[in-house]
Amino acid sequence: MNNFEFKNPTKIIFGKDSIEKLKNQIPQDAKVLMLYGGGSIKKNGIYDKVKTALANVDVTEFGGIPANPEYDILMNALNVIKEENITYLLAVGGGSVIDGTKFLSAAAVYDGDTPWDILINKVRTENGMPFGTVLTLPATGSEMNSGAVITREETKEKLAMGGPGLFPQFSILDPSVITSIPQRQLANGITDAFTHVLEQYMTYPIGALLQDRFAESIMQTLVEVAPKVIEDPTDFKAASNFMWSCTMALNGLIQQGVPTDWAIHMMGHELTALFGIDHARTLAVITPSHYKYNFEAKKEKLAQYAERVWNVTEGSIEDKAYAAIEKTEAFFHQLGIDTKLSDYTDKYEGTAEEIEKRFEDRGWKLGEKQELLPADAKKIVTMAY
Amino acid sequence: MNNFEFKNPTKIIFGKDSIEKLKNQIPQDAKVLMLYGGGSIKKNGIYDKVKTALANVDVTEFGGIPANPEYDILMNALNVIKEENITYLLAVGGGSVIDGTKFLSAAAVYDGDTPWDILINKVRTENGMPFGTVLTLPATGSEMNSGAVITREETKEKLAMGGPGLFPQFSILDPSVITSIPQRQLANGITDAFTHVLEQYMTYPIGALLQDRFAESIMQTLVEVAPKVIEDPTDFKAASNFMWSCTMALNGLIQQGVPTDWAIHMMGHELTALFGIDHARTLAVITPSHYKYNFEAKKEKLAQYAERVWNVTEGSIEDKAYAAIEKTEAFFHQLGIDTKLSDYTDKYEGTAEEIEKRFEDRGWKLGEKQELLPADAKKIVTMAY
C-alpha cells in the first residue's frame, strides 16, 4: 500500500424526502444562485421541492447548463453571480450541473486575469464560494468529490480542475429521483460508476487488501442491482443501493494508497469530443480492448476480479482474466450498452490515428505506470472499432 | 436502507514516516498541549519523532493518561490548558489518549458550571478546541470519529460523549508504530475492531447491500492479516491493512442507513468495570453468548456472515448461522483471547445478577430493536461464565 492523504468533508443527506432538509443547510442570509440543466427538474417535481424548501431564502436561478458543462454558458452564470452579489451556489442536477457549479465556485473567488486560467494553468482551488448539491442523476460521484471537467466548444477542449476547496458543503441524495430518469441514462449511470471503480482497481496487486475489497463490493452491488434499477426504477431499495454505490465509486476512498489507471477515460473523452457519444458509452467501448491490450500487466487483478465479482472459479490466472473481460462486456450488453465504436458511427476510420496525434501533441503517457504511449492508444482504439 | 446523514471531515495522513508531516498540520502560532499515556512513546521513538516535527512550535506536555481515561486526571490537564493559554491539542497515543483529548477539546470551550455536565447531561459539542492525533495503537477507531468514553473512578462511572465538533482535524497513521506493541495489545486491537464491525452488522437484513459488503470486507481483511500481524509486526503490508481496517471499522461509514446493536459493548463495559478485564477481551467473552441467545433474531445475518467471511457453503441457514458463531469464537482463540468469564476470574458468581441490577437501575433496553431487557442481559452473561 502506498502512503496517502485523505480528507472528504462533504455532508451527505441520504434518503426519501431528504430534499426537505435543504432549508437547514444554507445560511438564512445567503444570496443563493440555483443552477440546473435543461429543465427536466421542472417536469419531475424536484424544482418545486427545492423551491418549497428554500421559500424563506433569497434565490436567483440559472438554468440551461448542458450535458458537457460549457465554459461560455458558465461565464454567463458568473456574470449573474457578480451582478446579484451571490454568496452561495446550489447545484440541482447530475454531474454536469455539479461540475459547472464547481467551476463557478472557483471562478467566483479567483483574482487572476480570466477564469480560463483555472483550467489551463491547473489552478488548485483552496477556498471556493460555498456550494451544495441536490443530486438528480446517480453516475459521476461529483456530489462527493472535489473534481470537475469543463468543456470549451470554441477550442474543442475538455479540461479537468479541482482542489480541496471544491468539495460540496452538502449533497442531498434522494434515491426516488431516479423514477423519472430515462432507461438510457440509468444504464449510462451504472456503466459510468462501474468504470470509475475499474479505473481505480484494475492495475497490479499492491497488497491494499481493504481497498480492493471495497472496490469489489461496489462492483458486486452494481451488478446485483443493475437489472432491478433498469426494470423498475421505483424499486426504492435497488435505487438506494445504486445511488450510494455511484457516490462511493468516486469519493476518493477506494483510490487511497493504490495505483490508478484512468486511460479508459482519456481515450473515451476523445470519442465524445469526436462523435458526441455519451460519456459512459465511450468507456464501454474502450474497456474491453484496453484490458485485452494490457492483458499481461493487468492479468492478476483481472483474475481476482473474475473470482470475486463474477464468481469464476475454474481455470488458470489467464483463463480467469480473459473470462473477466468477457463478463464485463456481457454486463454492458445486458444494460443495452454497445461496446464497439462501429455500433455508434460508420465514420470510425482514422479515429485511432486522430487520437494518437492528439495524445502526441499533448505529450501524454497514460496508465498506472504512465507507460502507455500514443501509439498504444492508437492500437487500443483500433481494437475497439 | 434507512435515511442517514454522514459527514466525516478528519484528514488522514497514512503511511511510513508520516509523523514528519505533523509540522504542516498545526498552525505555527499555536500553543500546543501534547497529551500521551504511560510513557511508552519515549521508549519506541515516537516521542522523539513528534518533538522533532514540532521543533518550531510552542509545545507543553501532559503525560500519564491511563488506559481508561480518568476524569480527575483529565481535569489536571484542563488546568494546564487554562493556565498556559493552550490553543491546540495533540493526542499521541491509542484510543484512551485520543478519547481523553476529545473530552478536553469539549471541556476547554464549555461554559457551563462543570465539565462533568458534558458527560452526565450528554452535551453535544458543536465546536471544540481544535486537535489532531498521532495514532500509536490501531484498535478503537477514535482517530477518525467524534465519540469518546470517559471513566470516573470516584463514582465508578464510564460515560460516552461526542458531537460534530469532536472529529480530529487530522490523524497521522504510520503502520510501523505497531512494531513495538506487545502481542497481547495487538490481539486486543484486532478483537476490538472486529467486534466494532459485528455490532454494526449482526442485526437483521435491511437491504443495505453496500454497507453489508463493506463490513464484510473489513472482517475478511482482519481475518486475513491477523496471524501475520501477531507473528511479525514488522510485516509492513500486514500492519498497513490492520491499521486502515481498524480506522474504517468505526469511522461512521458502515453504520449509515443500517440498524446497529452495541449490546455486546454495554455488557462488556460492566465486566471491565467489575473485574478490570481488557475491553477487547470482555467483547470476546460476551459475543458468542449474545449471538446464541439472540439466534432467531440474528440468524439471517449470521448465515450471510458465515458464507461471506468464513466461506461456509453447506447446510441450512441455521447450520450456517451456528457455524458462524463457532468460527468467530475460534478466531478469538486463535488470537490467544479467552472467551469465557471464568477464564479471567474465579469470582464470576453473581456477575449476571449485578449487571441485571445496574441495567435495571439505568432503565436500559439494548440491542438493534431496543428490546433486550436487563433480564436478558442476565441470561447472556450467565451463558458467558
GROMACS .gro file of N, CA, C and O in nm, chain B residues 155-157 269-275 351-364 374:
model
  100
  540THR      N    1  -1.691   0.765   4.107
  540THR     CA    2  -1.831   0.724   4.107
  540THR      C    3  -1.852   0.594   4.029
  540THR      O    4  -1.966   0.554   4.004
  541LYS      N    5  -1.742   0.528   3.992
  541LYS     CA    6  -1.747   0.402   3.915
  541LYS      C    7  -1.833   0.417   3.789
  541LYS      O    8  -1.909   0.329   3.752
  542GLU      N    9  -1.821   0.532   3.723
  542GLU     CA   10  -1.899   0.553   3.602
  542GLU      C   11  -1.809   0.554   3.478
  542GLU      O   12  -1.692   0.594   3.485
  654HIS      N   13  -1.856  -0.349   2.892
  654HIS     CA   14  -1.810  -0.238   2.976
  654HIS      C   15  -1.823  -0.273   3.124
  654HIS      O   16  -1.737  -0.237   3.206
  655GLU      N   17  -1.930  -0.344   3.159
  655GLU     CA   18  -1.951  -0.377   3.301
  655GLU      C   19  -1.846  -0.477   3.349
  655GLU      O   20  -1.802  -0.472   3.463
  656LEU      N   21  -1.806  -0.569   3.261
  656LEU     CA   22  -1.702  -0.665   3.300
  656LEU      C   23  -1.568  -0.594   3.323
  656LEU      O   24  -1.491  -0.632   3.413
  657THR      N   25  -1.541  -0.492   3.243
  657THR     CA   26  -1.420  -0.412   3.269
  657THR      C   27  -1.433  -0.339   3.402
  657THR      O   28  -1.341  -0.337   3.484
  658ALA      N   29  -1.551  -0.280   3.425
  658ALA     CA   30  -1.572  -0.204   3.549
  658ALA      C   31  -1.560  -0.296   3.671
  658ALA      O   32  -1.502  -0.258   3.773
  659LEU      N   33  -1.614  -0.419   3.662
  659LEU     CA   34  -1.616  -0.510   3.778
  659LEU      C   35  -1.485  -0.583   3.800
  659LEU      O   36  -1.445  -0.607   3.915
  660PHE      N   37  -1.418  -0.622   3.691
  660PHE     CA   38  -1.301  -0.710   3.705
  660PHE      C   39  -1.172  -0.653   3.646
  660PHE      O   40  -1.067  -0.714   3.655
  736THR      N   41  -2.219  -1.220   3.897
  736THR     CA   42  -2.193  -1.112   3.799
  736THR      C   43  -2.318  -1.080   3.717
  736THR      O   44  -2.353  -0.962   3.695
  737ALA      N   45  -2.385  -1.185   3.670
  737ALA     CA   46  -2.503  -1.166   3.584
  737ALA      C   47  -2.611  -1.087   3.659
  737ALA      O   48  -2.673  -0.995   3.603
  738GLU      N   49  -2.630  -1.121   3.787
  738GLU     CA   50  -2.731  -1.050   3.867
  738GLU      C   51  -2.691  -0.903   3.888
  738GLU      O   52  -2.775  -0.814   3.883
  739GLU      N   53  -2.562  -0.882   3.911
  739GLU     CA   54  -2.514  -0.745   3.932
  739GLU      C   55  -2.537  -0.660   3.806
  739GLU      O   56  -2.583  -0.546   3.812
  740ILE      N   57  -2.506  -0.718   3.692
  740ILE     CA   58  -2.524  -0.644   3.565
  740ILE      C   59  -2.673  -0.620   3.540
  740ILE      O   60  -2.714  -0.511   3.498
  741GLU      N   61  -2.755  -0.722   3.568
  741GLU     CA   62  -2.900  -0.704   3.554
  741GLU      C   63  -2.947  -0.586   3.639
  741GLU      O   64  -3.021  -0.499   3.592
  742LYS      N   65  -2.898  -0.581   3.764
  742LYS     CA   66  -2.939  -0.474   3.855
  742LYS      C   67  -2.895  -0.336   3.802
  742LYS      O   68  -2.972  -0.240   3.801
  743ARG      N   69  -2.771  -0.328   3.756
  743ARG     CA   70  -2.721  -0.200   3.704
  743ARG      C   71  -2.805  -0.153   3.585
  743ARG      O   72  -2.840  -0.035   3.573
  744PHE      N   73  -2.836  -0.246   3.495
  744PHE     CA   74  -2.915  -0.208   3.377
  744PHE      C   75  -3.057  -0.170   3.419
  744PHE      O   76  -3.117  -0.078   3.360
  745GLU      N   77  -3.112  -0.243   3.520
  745GLU     CA   78  -3.244  -0.206   3.574
  745GLU      C   79  -3.241  -0.062   3.626
  745GLU      O   80  -3.329   0.019   3.595
  746ASP      N   81  -3.138  -0.034   3.708
  746ASP     CA   82  -3.128   0.099   3.769
  746ASP      C   83  -3.124   0.209   3.663
  746ASP      O   84  -3.175   0.319   3.681
  747ARG      N   85  -3.060   0.177   3.551
  747ARG     CA   86  -3.046   0.279   3.444
  747ARG      C   87  -3.164   0.276   3.347
  747ARG      O   88  -3.170   0.355   3.253
  748GLY      N   89  -3.252   0.179   3.365
  748GLY     CA   90  -3.366   0.168   3.274
  748GLY      C   91  -3.327   0.132   3.133
  748GLY      O   92  -3.393   0.173   3.037
  749TRP      N   93  -3.221   0.053   3.118
  749TRP     CA   94  -3.167   0.025   2.985
  749TRP      C   95  -3.244  -0.085   2.913
  749TRP      O   96  -3.274  -0.190   2.967
  759PRO      N   97  -3.298  -0.604   3.090
  759PRO     CA   98  -3.195  -0.642   3.188
  759PRO      C   99  -3.198  -0.792   3.219
  759PRO      O  100  -3.091  -0.854   3.236
   0.00000   0.00000   0.00000
